[in-house]
Coordinates of N, CA and C in Angstrom, one line a residue:
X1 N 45.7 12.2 5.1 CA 44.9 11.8 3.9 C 43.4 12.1 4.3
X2 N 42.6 12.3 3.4 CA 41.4 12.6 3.3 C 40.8 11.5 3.1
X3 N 39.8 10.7 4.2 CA 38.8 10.0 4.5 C 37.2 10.1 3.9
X4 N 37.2 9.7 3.2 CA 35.5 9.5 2.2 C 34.7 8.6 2.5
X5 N 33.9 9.0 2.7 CA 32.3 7.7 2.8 C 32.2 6.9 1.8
X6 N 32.7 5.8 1.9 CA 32.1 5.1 0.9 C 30.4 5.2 0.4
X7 N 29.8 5.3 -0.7 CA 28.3 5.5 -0.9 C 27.7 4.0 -0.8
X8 N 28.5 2.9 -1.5 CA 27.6 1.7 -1.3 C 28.2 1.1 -0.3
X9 N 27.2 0.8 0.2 CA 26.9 -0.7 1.6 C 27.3 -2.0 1.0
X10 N 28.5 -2.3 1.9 CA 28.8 -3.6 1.7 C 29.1 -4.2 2.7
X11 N 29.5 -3.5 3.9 CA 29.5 -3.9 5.2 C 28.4 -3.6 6.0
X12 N 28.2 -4.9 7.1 CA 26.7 -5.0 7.3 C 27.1 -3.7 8.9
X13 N 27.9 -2.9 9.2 CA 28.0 -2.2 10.3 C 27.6 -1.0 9.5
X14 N 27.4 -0.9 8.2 CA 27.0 0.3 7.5 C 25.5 0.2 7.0
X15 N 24.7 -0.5 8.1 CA 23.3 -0.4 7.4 C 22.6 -0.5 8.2
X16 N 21.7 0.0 8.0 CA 20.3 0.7 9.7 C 19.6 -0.3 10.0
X17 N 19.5 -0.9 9.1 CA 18.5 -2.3 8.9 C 18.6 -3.5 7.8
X18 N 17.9 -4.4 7.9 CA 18.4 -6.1 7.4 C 17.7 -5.6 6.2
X19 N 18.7 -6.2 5.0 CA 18.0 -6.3 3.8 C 17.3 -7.6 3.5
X20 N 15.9 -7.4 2.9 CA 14.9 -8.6 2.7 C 14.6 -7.6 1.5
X21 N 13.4 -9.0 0.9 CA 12.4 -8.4 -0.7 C 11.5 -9.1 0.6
X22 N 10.1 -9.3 -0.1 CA 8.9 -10.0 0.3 C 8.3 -10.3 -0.7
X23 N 8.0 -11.5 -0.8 CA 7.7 -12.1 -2.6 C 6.3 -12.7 -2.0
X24 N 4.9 -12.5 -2.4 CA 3.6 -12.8 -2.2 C 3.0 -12.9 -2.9
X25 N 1.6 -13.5 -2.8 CA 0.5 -13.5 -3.5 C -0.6 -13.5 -2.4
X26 N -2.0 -13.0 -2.9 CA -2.8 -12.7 -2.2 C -3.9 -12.7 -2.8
X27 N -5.1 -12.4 -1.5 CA -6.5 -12.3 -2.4 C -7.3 -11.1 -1.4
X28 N -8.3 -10.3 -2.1 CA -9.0 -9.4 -1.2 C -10.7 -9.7 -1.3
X29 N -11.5 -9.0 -0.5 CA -12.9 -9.3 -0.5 C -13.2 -8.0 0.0
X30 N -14.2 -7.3 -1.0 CA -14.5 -6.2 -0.6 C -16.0 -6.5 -0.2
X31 N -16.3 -5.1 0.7 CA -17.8 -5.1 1.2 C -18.1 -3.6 0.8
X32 N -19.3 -3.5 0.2 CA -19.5 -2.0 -0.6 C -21.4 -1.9 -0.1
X33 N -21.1 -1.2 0.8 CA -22.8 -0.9 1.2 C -23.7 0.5 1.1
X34 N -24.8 0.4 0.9 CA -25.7 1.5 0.3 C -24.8 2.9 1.2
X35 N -24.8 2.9 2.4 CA -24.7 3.9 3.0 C -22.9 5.0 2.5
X36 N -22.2 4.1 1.8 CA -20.9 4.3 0.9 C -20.1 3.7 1.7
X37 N -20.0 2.7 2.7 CA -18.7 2.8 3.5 C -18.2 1.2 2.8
X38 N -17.1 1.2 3.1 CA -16.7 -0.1 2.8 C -15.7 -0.5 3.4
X39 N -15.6 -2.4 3.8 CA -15.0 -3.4 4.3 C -14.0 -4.0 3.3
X40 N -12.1 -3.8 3.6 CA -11.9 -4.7 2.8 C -11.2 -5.9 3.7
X41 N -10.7 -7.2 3.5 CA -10.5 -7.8 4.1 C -8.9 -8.3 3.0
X42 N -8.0 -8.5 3.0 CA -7.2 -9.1 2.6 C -6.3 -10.4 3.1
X43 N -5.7 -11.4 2.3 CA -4.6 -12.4 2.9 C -3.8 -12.2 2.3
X44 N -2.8 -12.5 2.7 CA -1.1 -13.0 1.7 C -0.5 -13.9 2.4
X45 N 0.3 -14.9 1.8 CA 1.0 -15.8 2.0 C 2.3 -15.8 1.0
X46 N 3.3 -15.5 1.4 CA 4.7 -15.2 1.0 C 5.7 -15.7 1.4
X47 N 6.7 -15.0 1.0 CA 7.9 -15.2 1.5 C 9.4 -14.4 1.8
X48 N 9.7 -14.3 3.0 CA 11.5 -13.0 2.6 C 12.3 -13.9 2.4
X49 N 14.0 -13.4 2.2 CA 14.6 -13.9 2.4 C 15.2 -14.3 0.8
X50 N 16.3 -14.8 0.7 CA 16.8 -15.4 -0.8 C 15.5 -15.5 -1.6
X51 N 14.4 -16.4 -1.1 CA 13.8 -17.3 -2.2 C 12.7 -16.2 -2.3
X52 N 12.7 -14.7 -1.8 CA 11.5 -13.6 -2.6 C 12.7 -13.0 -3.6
X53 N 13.5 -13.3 -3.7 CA 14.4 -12.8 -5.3 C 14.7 -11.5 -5.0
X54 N 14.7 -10.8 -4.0 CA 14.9 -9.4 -4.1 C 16.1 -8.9 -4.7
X55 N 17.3 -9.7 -4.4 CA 18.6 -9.2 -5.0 C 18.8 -9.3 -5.9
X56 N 18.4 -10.6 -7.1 CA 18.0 -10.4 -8.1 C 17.8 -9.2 -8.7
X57 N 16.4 -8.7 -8.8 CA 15.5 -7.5 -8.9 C 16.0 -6.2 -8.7
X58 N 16.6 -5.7 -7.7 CA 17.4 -4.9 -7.6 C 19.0 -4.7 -8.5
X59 N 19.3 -6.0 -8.6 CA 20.6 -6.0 -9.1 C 20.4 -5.6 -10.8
X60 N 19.2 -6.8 -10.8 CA 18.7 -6.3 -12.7 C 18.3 -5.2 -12.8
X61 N 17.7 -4.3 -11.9 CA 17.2 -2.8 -12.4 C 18.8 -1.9 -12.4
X62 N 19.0 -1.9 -11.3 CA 20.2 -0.9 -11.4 C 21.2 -1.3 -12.6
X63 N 21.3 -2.8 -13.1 CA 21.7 -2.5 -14.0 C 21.0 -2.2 -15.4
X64 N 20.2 -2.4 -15.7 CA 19.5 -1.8 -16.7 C 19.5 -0.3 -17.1
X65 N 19.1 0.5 -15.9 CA 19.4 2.0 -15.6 C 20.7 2.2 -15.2
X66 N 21.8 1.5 -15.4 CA 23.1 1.8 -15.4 C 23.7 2.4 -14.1
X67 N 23.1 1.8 -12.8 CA 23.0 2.8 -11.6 C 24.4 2.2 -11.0
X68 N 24.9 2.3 -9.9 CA 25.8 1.5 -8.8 C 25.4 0.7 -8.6
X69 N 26.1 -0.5 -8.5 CA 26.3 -1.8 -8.4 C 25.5 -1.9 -6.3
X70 N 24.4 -2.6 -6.7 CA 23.9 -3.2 -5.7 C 24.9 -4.0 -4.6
X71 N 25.1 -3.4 -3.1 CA 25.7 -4.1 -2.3 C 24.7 -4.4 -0.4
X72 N 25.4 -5.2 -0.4 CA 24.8 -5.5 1.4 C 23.9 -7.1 1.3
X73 N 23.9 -6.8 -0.3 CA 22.7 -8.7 0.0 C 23.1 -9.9 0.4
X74 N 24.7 -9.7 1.0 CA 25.4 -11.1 1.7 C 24.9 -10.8 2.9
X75 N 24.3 -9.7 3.9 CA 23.7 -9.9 4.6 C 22.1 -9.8 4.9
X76 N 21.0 -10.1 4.0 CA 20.0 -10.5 4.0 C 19.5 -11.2 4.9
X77 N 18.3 -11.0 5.2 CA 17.3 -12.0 6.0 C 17.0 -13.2 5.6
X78 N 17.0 -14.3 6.3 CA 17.2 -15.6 6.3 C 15.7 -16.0 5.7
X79 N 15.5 -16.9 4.7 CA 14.2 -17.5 4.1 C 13.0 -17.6 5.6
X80 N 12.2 -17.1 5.3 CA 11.1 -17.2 6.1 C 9.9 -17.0 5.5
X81 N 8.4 -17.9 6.1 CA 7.6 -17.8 5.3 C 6.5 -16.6 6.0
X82 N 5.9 -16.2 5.1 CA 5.0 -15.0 5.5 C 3.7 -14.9 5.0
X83 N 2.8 -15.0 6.7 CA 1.5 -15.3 6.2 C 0.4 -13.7 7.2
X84 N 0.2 -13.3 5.7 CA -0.3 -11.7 7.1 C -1.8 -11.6 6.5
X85 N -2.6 -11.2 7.7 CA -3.6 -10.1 7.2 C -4.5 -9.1 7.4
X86 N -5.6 -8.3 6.8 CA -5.1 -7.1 6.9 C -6.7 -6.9 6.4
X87 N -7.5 -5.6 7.8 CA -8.7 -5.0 7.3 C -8.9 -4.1 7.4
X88 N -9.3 -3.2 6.3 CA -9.4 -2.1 5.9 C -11.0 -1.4 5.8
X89 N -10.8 -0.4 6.5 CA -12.6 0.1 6.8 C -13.2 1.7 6.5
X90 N -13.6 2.2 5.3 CA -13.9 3.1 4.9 C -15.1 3.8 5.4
X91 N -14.9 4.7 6.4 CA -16.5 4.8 7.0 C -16.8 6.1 6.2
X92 N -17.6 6.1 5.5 CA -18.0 7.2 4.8 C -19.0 8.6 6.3
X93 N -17.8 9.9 5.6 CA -18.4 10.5 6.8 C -19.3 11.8 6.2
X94 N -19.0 12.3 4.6 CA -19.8 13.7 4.0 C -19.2 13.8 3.0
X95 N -20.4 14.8 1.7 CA -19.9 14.5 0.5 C -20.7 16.0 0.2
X96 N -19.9 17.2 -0.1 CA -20.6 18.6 -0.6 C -21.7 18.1 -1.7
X97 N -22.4 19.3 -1.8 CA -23.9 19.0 -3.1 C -23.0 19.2 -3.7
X98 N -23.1 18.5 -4.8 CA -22.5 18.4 -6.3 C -21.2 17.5 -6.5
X99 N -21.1 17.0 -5.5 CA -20.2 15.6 -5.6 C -18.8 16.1 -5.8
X100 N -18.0 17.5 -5.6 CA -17.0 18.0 -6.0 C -16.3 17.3 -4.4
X101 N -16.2 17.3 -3.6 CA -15.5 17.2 -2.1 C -16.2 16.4 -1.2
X102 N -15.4 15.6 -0.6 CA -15.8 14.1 0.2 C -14.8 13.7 1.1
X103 N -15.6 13.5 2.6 CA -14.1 12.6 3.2 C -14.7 11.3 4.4
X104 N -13.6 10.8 4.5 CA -13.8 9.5 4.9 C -13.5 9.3 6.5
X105 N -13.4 8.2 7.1 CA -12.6 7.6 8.2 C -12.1 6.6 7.7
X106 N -10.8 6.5 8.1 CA -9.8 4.9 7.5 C -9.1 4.3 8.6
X107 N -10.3 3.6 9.4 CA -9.2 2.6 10.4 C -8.5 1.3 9.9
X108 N -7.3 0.8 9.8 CA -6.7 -0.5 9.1 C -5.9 -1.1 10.3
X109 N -6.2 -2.4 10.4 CA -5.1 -3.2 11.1 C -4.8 -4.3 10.5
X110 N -3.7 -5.1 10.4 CA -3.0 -5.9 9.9 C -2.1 -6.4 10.8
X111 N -2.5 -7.5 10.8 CA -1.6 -9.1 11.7 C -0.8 -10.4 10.9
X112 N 0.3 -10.1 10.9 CA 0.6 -11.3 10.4 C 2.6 -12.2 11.4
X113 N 3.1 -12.7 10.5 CA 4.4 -12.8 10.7 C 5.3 -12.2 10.3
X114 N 4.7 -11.5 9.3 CA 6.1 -10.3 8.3 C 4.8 -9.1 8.7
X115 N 4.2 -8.6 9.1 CA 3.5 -6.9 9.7 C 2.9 -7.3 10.4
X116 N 2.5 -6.7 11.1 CA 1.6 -6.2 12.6 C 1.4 -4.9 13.2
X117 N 0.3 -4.7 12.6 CA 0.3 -3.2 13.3 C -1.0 -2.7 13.2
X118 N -1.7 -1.2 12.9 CA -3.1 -0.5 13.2 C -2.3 1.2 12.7
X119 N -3.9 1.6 11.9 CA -3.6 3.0 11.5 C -4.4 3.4 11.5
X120 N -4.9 5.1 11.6 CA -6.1 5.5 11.9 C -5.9 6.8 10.8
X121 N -6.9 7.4 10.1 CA -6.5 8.3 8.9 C -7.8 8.9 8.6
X122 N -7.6 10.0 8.2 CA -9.0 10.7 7.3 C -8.5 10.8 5.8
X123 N -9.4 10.1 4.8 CA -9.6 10.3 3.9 C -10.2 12.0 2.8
X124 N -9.4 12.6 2.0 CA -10.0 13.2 1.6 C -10.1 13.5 -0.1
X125 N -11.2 13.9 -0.5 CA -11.3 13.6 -1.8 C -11.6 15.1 -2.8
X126 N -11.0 15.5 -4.1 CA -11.6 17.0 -4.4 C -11.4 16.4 -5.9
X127 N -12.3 16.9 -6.3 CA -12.5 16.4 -7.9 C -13.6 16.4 -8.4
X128 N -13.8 15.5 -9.4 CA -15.2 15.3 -9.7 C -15.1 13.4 -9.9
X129 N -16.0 13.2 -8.6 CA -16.0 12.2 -7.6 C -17.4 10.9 -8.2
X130 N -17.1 9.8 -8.0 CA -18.0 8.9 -7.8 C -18.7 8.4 -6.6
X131 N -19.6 7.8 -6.6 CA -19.8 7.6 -5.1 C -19.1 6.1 -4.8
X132 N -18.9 6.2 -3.6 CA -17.5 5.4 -3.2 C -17.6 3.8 -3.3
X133 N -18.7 3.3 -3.2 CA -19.2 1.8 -4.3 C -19.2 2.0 -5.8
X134 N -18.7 3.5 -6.4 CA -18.3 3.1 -7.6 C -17.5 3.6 -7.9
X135 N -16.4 3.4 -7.1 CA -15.2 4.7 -7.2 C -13.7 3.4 -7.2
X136 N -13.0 4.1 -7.9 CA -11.4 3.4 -8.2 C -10.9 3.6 -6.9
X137 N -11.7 4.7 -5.4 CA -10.7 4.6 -4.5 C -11.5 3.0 -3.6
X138 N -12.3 2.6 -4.0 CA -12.6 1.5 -3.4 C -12.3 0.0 -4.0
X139 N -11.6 0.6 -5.6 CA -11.6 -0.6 -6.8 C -12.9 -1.4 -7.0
X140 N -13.6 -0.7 -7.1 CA -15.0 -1.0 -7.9 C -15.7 -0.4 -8.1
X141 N -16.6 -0.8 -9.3 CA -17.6 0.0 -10.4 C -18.3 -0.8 -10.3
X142 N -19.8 -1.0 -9.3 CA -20.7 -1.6 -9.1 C -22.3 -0.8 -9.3
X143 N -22.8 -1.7 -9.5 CA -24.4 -0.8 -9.9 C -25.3 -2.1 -10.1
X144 N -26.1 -2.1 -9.5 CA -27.4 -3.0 -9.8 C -28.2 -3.6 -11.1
X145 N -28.1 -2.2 -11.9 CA -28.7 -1.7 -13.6 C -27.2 -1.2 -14.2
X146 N -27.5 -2.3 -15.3 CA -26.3 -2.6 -16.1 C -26.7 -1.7 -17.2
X147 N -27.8 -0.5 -17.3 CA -27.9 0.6 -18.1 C -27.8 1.3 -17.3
X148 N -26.7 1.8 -16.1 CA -26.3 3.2 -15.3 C -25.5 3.8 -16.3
X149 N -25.7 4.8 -16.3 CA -24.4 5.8 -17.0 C -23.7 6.1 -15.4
X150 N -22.2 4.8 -15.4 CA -21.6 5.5 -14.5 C -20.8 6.9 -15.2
X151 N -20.5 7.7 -14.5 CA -19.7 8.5 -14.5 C -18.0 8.6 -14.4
X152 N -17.6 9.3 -15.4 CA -15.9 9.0 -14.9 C -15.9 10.2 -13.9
X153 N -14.4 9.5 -13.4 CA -13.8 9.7 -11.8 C -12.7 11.0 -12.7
X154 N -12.5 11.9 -11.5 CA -10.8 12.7 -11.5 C -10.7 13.8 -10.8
X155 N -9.8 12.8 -9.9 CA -9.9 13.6 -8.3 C -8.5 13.4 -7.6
X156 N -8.2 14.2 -6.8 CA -6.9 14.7 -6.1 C -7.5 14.2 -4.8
X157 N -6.5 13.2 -4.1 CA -6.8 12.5 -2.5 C -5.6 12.4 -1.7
X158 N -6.0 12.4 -0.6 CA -5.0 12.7 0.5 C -5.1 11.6 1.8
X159 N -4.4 10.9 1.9 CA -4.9 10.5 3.3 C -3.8 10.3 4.7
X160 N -3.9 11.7 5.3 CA -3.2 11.9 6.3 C -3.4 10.6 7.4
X161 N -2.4 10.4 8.2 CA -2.6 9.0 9.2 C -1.6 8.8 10.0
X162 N -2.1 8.5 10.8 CA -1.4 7.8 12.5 C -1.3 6.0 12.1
X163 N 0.1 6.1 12.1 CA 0.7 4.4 12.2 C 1.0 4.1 13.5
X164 N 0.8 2.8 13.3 CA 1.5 1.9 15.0 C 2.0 0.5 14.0
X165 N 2.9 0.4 14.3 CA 3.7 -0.6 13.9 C 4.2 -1.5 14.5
X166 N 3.8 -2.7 15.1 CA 4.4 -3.6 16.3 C 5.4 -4.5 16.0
X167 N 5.2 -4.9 14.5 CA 6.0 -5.8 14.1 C 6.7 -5.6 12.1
X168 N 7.9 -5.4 12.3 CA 7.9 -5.5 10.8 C 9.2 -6.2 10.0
X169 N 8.8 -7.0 9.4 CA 9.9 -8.1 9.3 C 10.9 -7.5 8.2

């Protein structure tokens, strides 16, 4: 007889890794200075495990979209709380005349109980660009004089990157 893969995971010898969700809230602080570069600083305080709902959530989408029946969440990660955080540093490095092309330095590290790790990346930007204290890639539209004609943003971005990952729950 002819032997088939089963497609859904229901045995935990059939899965590469622990199923978890991560259910959080959070807050960020940005730092946006004359020279374009910017500081963000983030926290979260969460949670894996049963009580972030993940199975839930997955079970309601797939069925909504009519998909295969969600399997493997009898073996989930055990409730744990999760407190991480995470800084993010935009060092502005050149911007062509006429504001069409721009790119950055993006070093980020993040410490917590659910991540831990560091990434290093260049940002790059082609469009027709804001400057980066008033750009959506920094999530702010800041200006001193509340009669600026900011300018709209629409631009194609890239940001190639080196991860290190020490810990990931």
């Amino acid at each position: 007889p002819l032997i088939q893969a089963n497609p859904y995971v229901f045995q935990v010898h059939g899965q590469d890794r622990p199923f978890t969700a991560y259910l959080f809230g959070g807050a960020s602080l940005n730092w946006l200075y004359a020279n374009e570069d910017a500081l963000k600083f983030n926290a979260e305080i969460g949670t894996i495990g049963p009580m972030a709902l993940g199975q839930q959530v997955q079970q309601g989408y797939h069925k909504l979209f009519h998909l295969y029946p969600a399997g493997g969440w009898d073996y989930q990660l055990k409730n744990a709380p999760g407190v991480n955080l995470k800084l993010d540093y935009r060092m502005f490095l050149y911007r062509t005349g006429g504001d069409w092309f721009d790119m950055a330095f993006n070093p980020t590290g993040w410490l917590g109980n659910t991540f831990t790790g560091a990434s290093a990346g260049m940002q790059f930007r082609v469009g027709e660009l804001s400057k980066m204290y008033q750009s959506a890639m920094t999530n702010s539209r800041v200006s001193r004089n509340s009669r600026e004609n900011m300018k709209h943003e629409f631009y194609f971005f890239t940001v190639p990157q080196l991860n290190y990952v020490a810990y990931d729950a």
